[in-house]
Every structure is written in C-alpha cells, then in structure tokens.
mmCIF file of N, CA and C in Angstrom:
data_model
loop_
_atom_site.group_PDB
_atom_site.id
_atom_site.type_symbol
_atom_site.label_atom_id
_atom_site.label_comp_id
_atom_site.label_asym_id
_atom_site.label_seq_id
_atom_site.Cartn_x
_atom_site.Cartn_y
_atom_site.Cartn_z
ATOM 1 N N MET G 1 -160.994 -61.534 139.370
ATOM 2 C CA MET G 1 -160.075 -62.515 139.895
ATOM 3 C C MET G 1 -160.106 -63.765 139.017
ATOM 4 N N THR G 2 -159.032 -64.496 139.043
ATOM 5 C CA THR G 2 -158.924 -65.674 138.186
ATOM 6 C C THR G 2 -159.132 -66.982 138.937
ATOM 7 N N LYS G 3 -159.507 -66.916 140.194
ATOM 8 C CA LYS G 3 -159.742 -68.093 141.039
ATOM 9 C C LYS G 3 -158.466 -68.925 141.246
ATOM 10 N N ASN G 4 -157.331 -68.265 141.171
ATOM 11 C CA ASN G 4 -156.053 -68.933 141.405
ATOM 12 C C ASN G 4 -155.365 -68.417 142.660
ATOM 13 N N GLU G 5 -156.139 -67.778 143.538
ATOM 14 C CA GLU G 5 -155.557 -67.170 144.727
ATOM 15 C C GLU G 5 -154.968 -68.209 145.681
ATOM 16 N N TRP G 6 -155.652 -69.365 145.804
ATOM 17 C CA TRP G 6 -155.162 -70.398 146.717
ATOM 18 C C TRP G 6 -153.837 -70.964 146.242
ATOM 19 N N ALA G 7 -153.674 -71.130 144.960
ATOM 20 C CA ALA G 7 -152.399 -71.641 144.438
ATOM 21 C C ALA G 7 -151.276 -70.653 144.729
ATOM 22 N N ALA G 8 -151.556 -69.370 144.538
ATOM 23 C CA ALA G 8 -150.542 -68.353 144.822
ATOM 24 C C ALA G 8 -150.235 -68.289 146.314
ATOM 25 N N ALA G 9 -151.274 -68.368 147.146
ATOM 26 C CA ALA G 9 -151.066 -68.320 148.592
ATOM 27 C C ALA G 9 -150.275 -69.529 149.078
ATOM 28 N N THR G 10 -150.592 -70.693 148.544
ATOM 29 C CA THR G 10 -149.869 -71.907 148.923
ATOM 30 C C THR G 10 -148.400 -71.806 148.524
ATOM 31 N N THR G 11 -148.154 -71.270 147.348
ATOM 32 C CA THR G 11 -146.776 -71.103 146.890
ATOM 33 C C THR G 11 -146.042 -70.093 147.760
ATOM 34 N N MET G 12 -146.725 -69.026 148.167
ATOM 35 C CA MET G 12 -146.098 -68.034 149.052
ATOM 36 C C MET G 12 -145.748 -68.637 150.409
ATOM 37 N N VAL G 13 -146.663 -69.418 150.958
ATOM 38 C CA VAL G 13 -146.386 -70.060 152.248
ATOM 39 C C VAL G 13 -145.211 -71.023 152.106
ATOM 40 N N GLY G 14 -145.201 -71.802 151.042
ATOM 41 C CA GLY G 14 -144.080 -72.709 150.800
ATOM 42 C C GLY G 14 -142.765 -71.964 150.645
ATOM 43 N N GLY G 15 -142.810 -70.838 149.945
ATOM 44 C CA GLY G 15 -141.608 -70.022 149.786
ATOM 45 C C GLY G 15 -141.131 -69.436 151.100
ATOM 46 N N SER G 16 -142.077 -69.036 151.944
ATOM 47 C CA SER G 16 -141.711 -68.489 153.252
ATOM 48 C C SER G 16 -141.069 -69.550 154.140
ATOM 49 N N VAL G 17 -141.650 -70.734 154.134
ATOM 50 C CA VAL G 17 -141.081 -71.832 154.930
ATOM 51 C C VAL G 17 -139.690 -72.180 154.407
ATOM 52 N N THR G 18 -139.548 -72.217 153.100
ATOM 53 C CA THR G 18 -138.238 -72.497 152.499
ATOM 54 C C THR G 18 -137.220 -71.435 152.901
ATOM 55 N N ALA G 19 -137.648 -70.169 152.920
ATOM 56 C CA ALA G 19 -136.742 -69.081 153.296
ATOM 57 C C ALA G 19 -136.290 -69.209 154.747
ATOM 58 N N VAL G 20 -137.214 -69.541 155.635
ATOM 59 C CA VAL G 20 -136.856 -69.684 157.051
ATOM 60 C C VAL G 20 -135.870 -70.837 157.236
ATOM 61 N N VAL G 21 -136.154 -71.960 156.600
ATOM 62 C CA VAL G 21 -135.264 -73.125 156.719
ATOM 63 C C VAL G 21 -133.897 -72.817 156.106
ATOM 64 N N ALA G 22 -133.891 -72.180 154.944
ATOM 65 C CA ALA G 22 -132.623 -71.862 154.277
ATOM 66 C C ALA G 22 -131.813 -70.854 155.093
ATOM 67 N N CYS G 23 -132.484 -69.872 155.683
ATOM 68 C CA CYS G 23 -131.773 -68.898 156.521
ATOM 69 C C CYS G 23 -131.192 -69.569 157.760
ATOM 70 N N ALA G 24 -131.973 -70.442 158.389
ATOM 71 C CA ALA G 24 -131.470 -71.139 159.576
ATOM 72 C C ALA G 24 -130.257 -72.002 159.229
ATOM 73 N N ALA G 25 -130.334 -72.707 158.107
ATOM 74 C CA ALA G 25 -129.202 -73.533 157.685
ATOM 75 C C ALA G 25 -128.006 -72.660 157.326
ATOM 76 N N GLY G 26 -128.263 -71.540 156.667
ATOM 77 C CA GLY G 26 -127.176 -70.644 156.293
ATOM 78 C C GLY G 26 -126.498 -70.018 157.493
ATOM 79 N N ILE G 27 -127.292 -69.649 158.504
ATOM 80 C CA ILE G 27 -126.716 -69.077 159.722
ATOM 81 C C ILE G 27 -125.837 -70.109 160.416
ATOM 82 N N ALA G 28 -126.297 -71.355 160.446
ATOM 83 C CA ALA G 28 -125.512 -72.411 161.090
ATOM 84 C C ALA G 28 -124.189 -72.651 160.359
ATOM 85 N N MET G 29 -124.191 -72.476 159.039
ATOM 86 C CA MET G 29 -122.977 -72.754 158.267
ATOM 87 C C MET G 29 -122.022 -71.570 158.210
ATOM 88 N N ASP G 30 -122.570 -70.346 157.983
ATOM 89 C CA ASP G 30 -121.662 -69.229 157.722
ATOM 90 C C ASP G 30 -122.177 -67.891 158.242
ATOM 91 N N GLY G 31 -123.019 -67.887 159.235
ATOM 92 C CA GLY G 31 -123.476 -66.636 159.827
ATOM 93 C C GLY G 31 -124.360 -65.830 158.888
ATOM 94 N N ALA G 32 -124.143 -64.517 158.891
ATOM 95 C CA ALA G 32 -124.987 -63.611 158.107
ATOM 96 C C ALA G 32 -124.848 -63.848 156.603
ATOM 97 N N THR G 33 -123.653 -64.148 156.153
ATOM 98 C CA THR G 33 -123.456 -64.422 154.730
ATOM 99 C C THR G 33 -124.209 -65.679 154.313
ATOM 100 N N GLY G 34 -124.173 -66.683 155.142
ATOM 101 C CA GLY G 34 -124.911 -67.909 154.858
ATOM 102 C C GLY G 34 -126.408 -67.677 154.831
ATOM 103 N N ALA G 35 -126.894 -66.821 155.731
ATOM 104 C CA ALA G 35 -128.319 -66.490 155.733
ATOM 105 C C ALA G 35 -128.703 -65.768 154.453
ATOM 106 N N ALA G 36 -127.847 -64.873 153.994
ATOM 107 C CA ALA G 36 -128.128 -64.149 152.752
ATOM 108 C C ALA G 36 -128.155 -65.098 151.555
ATOM 109 N N VAL G 37 -127.221 -66.020 151.512
ATOM 110 C CA VAL G 37 -127.192 -66.998 150.421
ATOM 111 C C VAL G 37 -128.416 -67.899 150.482
ATOM 112 N N GLY G 38 -128.767 -68.347 151.675
ATOM 113 C CA GLY G 38 -129.947 -69.194 151.839
ATOM 114 C C GLY G 38 -131.217 -68.489 151.421
ATOM 115 N N PHE G 39 -131.353 -67.233 151.810
ATOM 116 C CA PHE G 39 -132.546 -66.471 151.442
ATOM 117 C C PHE G 39 -132.603 -66.240 149.937
ATOM 118 N N THR G 40 -131.461 -65.972 149.329
ATOM 119 C CA THR G 40 -131.417 -65.787 147.878
ATOM 120 C C THR G 40 -131.838 -67.056 147.150
ATOM 121 N N LEU G 41 -131.350 -68.185 147.599
ATOM 122 C CA LEU G 41 -131.753 -69.457 146.987
ATOM 123 C C LEU G 41 -133.244 -69.719 147.189
ATOM 124 N N ALA G 42 -133.768 -69.369 148.361
ATOM 125 C CA ALA G 42 -135.200 -69.539 148.619
ATOM 126 C C ALA G 42 -136.024 -68.654 147.690
ATOM 127 N N LEU G 43 -135.567 -67.435 147.428
ATOM 128 C CA LEU G 43 -136.278 -66.552 146.497
ATOM 129 C C LEU G 43 -136.263 -67.102 145.077
ATOM 130 N N VAL G 44 -135.154 -67.681 144.681
ATOM 131 C CA VAL G 44 -135.076 -68.280 143.347
ATOM 132 C C VAL G 44 -136.064 -69.435 143.230
ATOM 133 N N VAL G 45 -136.106 -70.285 144.249
ATOM 134 C CA VAL G 45 -137.047 -71.412 144.245
ATOM 135 C C VAL G 45 -138.480 -70.905 144.204
ATOM 136 N N TRP G 46 -138.781 -69.893 145.009
ATOM 137 C CA TRP G 46 -140.140 -69.339 145.047
ATOM 138 C C TRP G 46 -140.530 -68.750 143.683
ATOM 139 N N ASN G 47 -139.625 -68.001 143.067
ATOM 140 C CA ASN G 47 -139.922 -67.414 141.757
ATOM 141 C C ASN G 47 -140.130 -68.482 140.693
ATOM 142 N N LEU G 48 -139.340 -69.533 140.721
ATOM 143 C CA LEU G 48 -139.530 -70.621 139.763
ATOM 144 C C LEU G 48 -140.862 -71.333 139.988
ATOM 145 N N ALA G 49 -141.235 -71.514 141.249
ATOM 146 C CA ALA G 49 -142.525 -72.147 141.550
ATOM 147 C C ALA G 49 -143.685 -71.277 141.075
ATOM 148 N N MET G 50 -143.590 -69.973 141.293
ATOM 149 C CA MET G 50 -144.655 -69.071 140.834
ATOM 150 C C MET G 50 -144.716 -69.051 139.308
ATOM 151 N N ALA G 51 -143.572 -69.033 138.656
ATOM 152 C CA ALA G 51 -143.557 -69.041 137.193
ATOM 153 C C ALA G 51 -144.183 -70.320 136.649
ATOM 154 N N THR G 52 -143.907 -71.435 137.306
ATOM 155 C CA THR G 52 -144.503 -72.703 136.887
ATOM 156 C C THR G 52 -146.009 -72.683 137.065
ATOM 157 N N ASN G 53 -146.473 -72.170 138.211
ATOM 158 C CA ASN G 53 -147.916 -72.066 138.445
ATOM 159 C C ASN G 53 -148.589 -71.167 137.416
ATOM 160 N N ILE G 54 -147.976 -70.039 137.125
ATOM 161 C CA ILE G 54 -148.547 -69.102 136.152
ATOM 162 C C ILE G 54 -148.622 -69.756 134.781
ATOM 163 N N ARG G 55 -147.567 -70.444 134.403
ATOM 164 C CA ARG G 55 -147.541 -71.094 133.089
ATOM 165 C C ARG G 55 -148.601 -72.191 132.986
ATOM 166 N N LYS G 56 -148.732 -73.011 134.028
ATOM 167 C CA LYS G 56 -149.681 -74.123 133.984
ATOM 168 C C LYS G 56 -151.127 -73.659 134.074
ATOM 169 N N ARG G 57 -151.409 -72.721 134.981
ATOM 170 C CA ARG G 57 -152.794 -72.346 135.247
ATOM 171 C C ARG G 57 -153.333 -71.290 134.288
ATOM 172 N N LEU G 58 -152.489 -70.323 133.908
ATOM 173 C CA LEU G 58 -152.960 -69.215 133.081
ATOM 174 C C LEU G 58 -152.473 -69.281 131.642
ATOM 175 N N ASN G 59 -151.552 -70.201 131.369
ATOM 176 C CA ASN G 59 -150.977 -70.347 130.033
ATOM 177 C C ASN G 59 -150.327 -69.044 129.554
ATOM 178 N N ILE G 60 -149.616 -68.413 130.484
ATOM 179 C CA ILE G 60 -148.885 -67.183 130.194
ATOM 180 C C ILE G 60 -147.410 -67.460 130.469
ATOM 181 N N LEU G 61 -146.550 -66.987 129.596
ATOM 182 C CA LEU G 61 -145.119 -67.106 129.842
ATOM 183 C C LEU G 61 -144.682 -65.919 130.694
ATOM 184 N N PRO G 62 -144.336 -66.135 131.966
ATOM 185 C CA PRO G 62 -143.967 -65.025 132.837
ATOM 186 C C PRO G 62 -142.516 -64.611 132.646
ATOM 187 N N GLY G 63 -142.232 -63.355 132.934
ATOM 188 C CA GLY G 63 -140.861 -62.881 132.957
ATOM 189 C C GLY G 63 -140.500 -61.977 131.800
ATOM 190 N N LEU G 64 -139.456 -61.201 132.014
ATOM 191 C CA LEU G 64 -139.001 -60.244 131.010
ATOM 192 C C LEU G 64 -138.382 -60.924 129.796
ATOM 193 N N VAL G 65 -137.713 -62.035 130.008
ATOM 194 C CA VAL G 65 -137.095 -62.738 128.881
ATOM 195 C C VAL G 65 -138.169 -63.189 127.901
ATOM 196 N N PHE G 66 -139.256 -63.749 128.422
ATOM 197 C CA PHE G 66 -140.326 -64.216 127.555
ATOM 198 C C PHE G 66 -141.042 -63.050 126.882
ATOM 199 N N ALA G 67 -141.168 -61.927 127.587
ATOM 200 C CA ALA G 67 -141.773 -60.743 126.977
ATOM 201 C C ALA G 67 -140.894 -60.229 125.842
ATOM 202 N N ALA G 68 -139.589 -60.220 126.058
ATOM 203 C CA ALA G 68 -138.676 -59.771 125.007
ATOM 204 C C ALA G 68 -138.728 -60.709 123.804
ATOM 205 N N LEU G 69 -138.804 -62.003 124.064
ATOM 206 C CA LEU G 69 -138.902 -62.956 122.958
ATOM 207 C C LEU G 69 -140.209 -62.777 122.189
ATOM 208 N N ALA G 70 -141.295 -62.493 122.903
ATOM 209 C CA ALA G 70 -142.579 -62.280 122.243
ATOM 210 C C ALA G 70 -142.541 -61.014 121.396
ATOM 211 N N LEU G 71 -141.907 -59.966 121.894
ATOM 212 C CA LEU G 71 -141.788 -58.734 121.111
ATOM 213 C C LEU G 71 -140.937 -58.965 119.870
ATOM 214 N N ARG G 72 -139.863 -59.698 120.053
ATOM 215 C CA ARG G 72 -138.946 -59.940 118.939
ATOM 216 C C ARG G 72 -139.610 -60.760 117.837
ATOM 217 N N SER G 73 -140.398 -61.741 118.230
ATOM 218 C CA SER G 73 -141.015 -62.601 117.223
ATOM 219 C C SER G 73 -142.275 -61.989 116.621
ATOM 220 N N GLY G 74 -142.723 -60.868 117.170
ATOM 221 C CA GLY G 74 -143.889 -60.199 116.616
ATOM 222 C C GLY G 74 -145.215 -60.741 117.109
ATOM 223 N N GLN G 75 -145.201 -61.588 118.124
ATOM 224 C CA GLN G 75 -146.444 -62.165 118.628
ATOM 225 C C GLN G 75 -147.363 -61.107 119.212
ATOM 226 N N LEU G 76 -146.791 -60.155 119.950
ATOM 227 C CA LEU G 76 -147.631 -59.125 120.560
ATOM 228 C C LEU G 76 -148.191 -58.179 119.506
ATOM 229 N N ARG G 77 -147.380 -57.859 118.514
ATOM 230 C CA ARG G 77 -147.879 -56.978 117.453
ATOM 231 C C ARG G 77 -149.024 -57.631 116.695
ATOM 232 N N ALA G 78 -148.944 -58.926 116.494
ATOM 233 C CA ALA G 78 -150.011 -59.642 115.788
ATOM 234 C C ALA G 78 -151.292 -59.649 116.609
ATOM 235 N N ARG G 79 -151.180 -59.734 117.918
ATOM 236 C CA ARG G 79 -152.368 -59.726 118.774
ATOM 237 C C ARG G 79 -152.991 -58.343 118.881
ATOM 238 N N LEU G 80 -152.164 -57.313 118.889
ATOM 239 C CA LEU G 80 -152.676 -55.954 119.067
ATOM 240 C C LEU G 80 -153.243 -55.361 117.786
ATOM 241 N N GLY G 81 -152.741 -55.755 116.684
ATOM 242 C CA GLY G 81 -153.171 -55.054 115.497
ATOM 243 C C GLY G 81 -153.434 -55.925 114.371
#
C-alpha cells in the first residue's frame, strides 16, 4: 500500500456527496434527464479530483491520454529497456 488510502476515501466520499446533490438538483430542474446530467457532472468532478490527487501524491500522470503521450515520446521504452 502507498499510505494514500485516506486521500482516496475522502475523495470518494466527496464525489458521492457531490453526486447526491447534483442528482437532487437535476431532478428538481428536469426530472430523470436532469439527474443523469447531474450525475455525469459529478463523475467528471470526481475523476478530476482523483487525477489531481494521483498526480500530486504519486507523481504519476493518470489516464489514457497521458499513457499514449508517454508511449509516443518513448518515455516508457527508455524506462523498460
């Protein structure tokens, strides 16, 4: 373990609270469609928060875009061989 479990758990709880609030607001505005939009926005916020935590605490660039950029620039090949 990397001793970053509390940061991840805190971010998950924050994301869950954001999702509940966004769904409630979305339901009030536009019913089921509003809830879906609110939940989608909450997931985007949660993913950005997790990516920020990963970048700051582990110094890793998260995500497929960053992996593709690393492959393209040859960074992974230089580390492996």
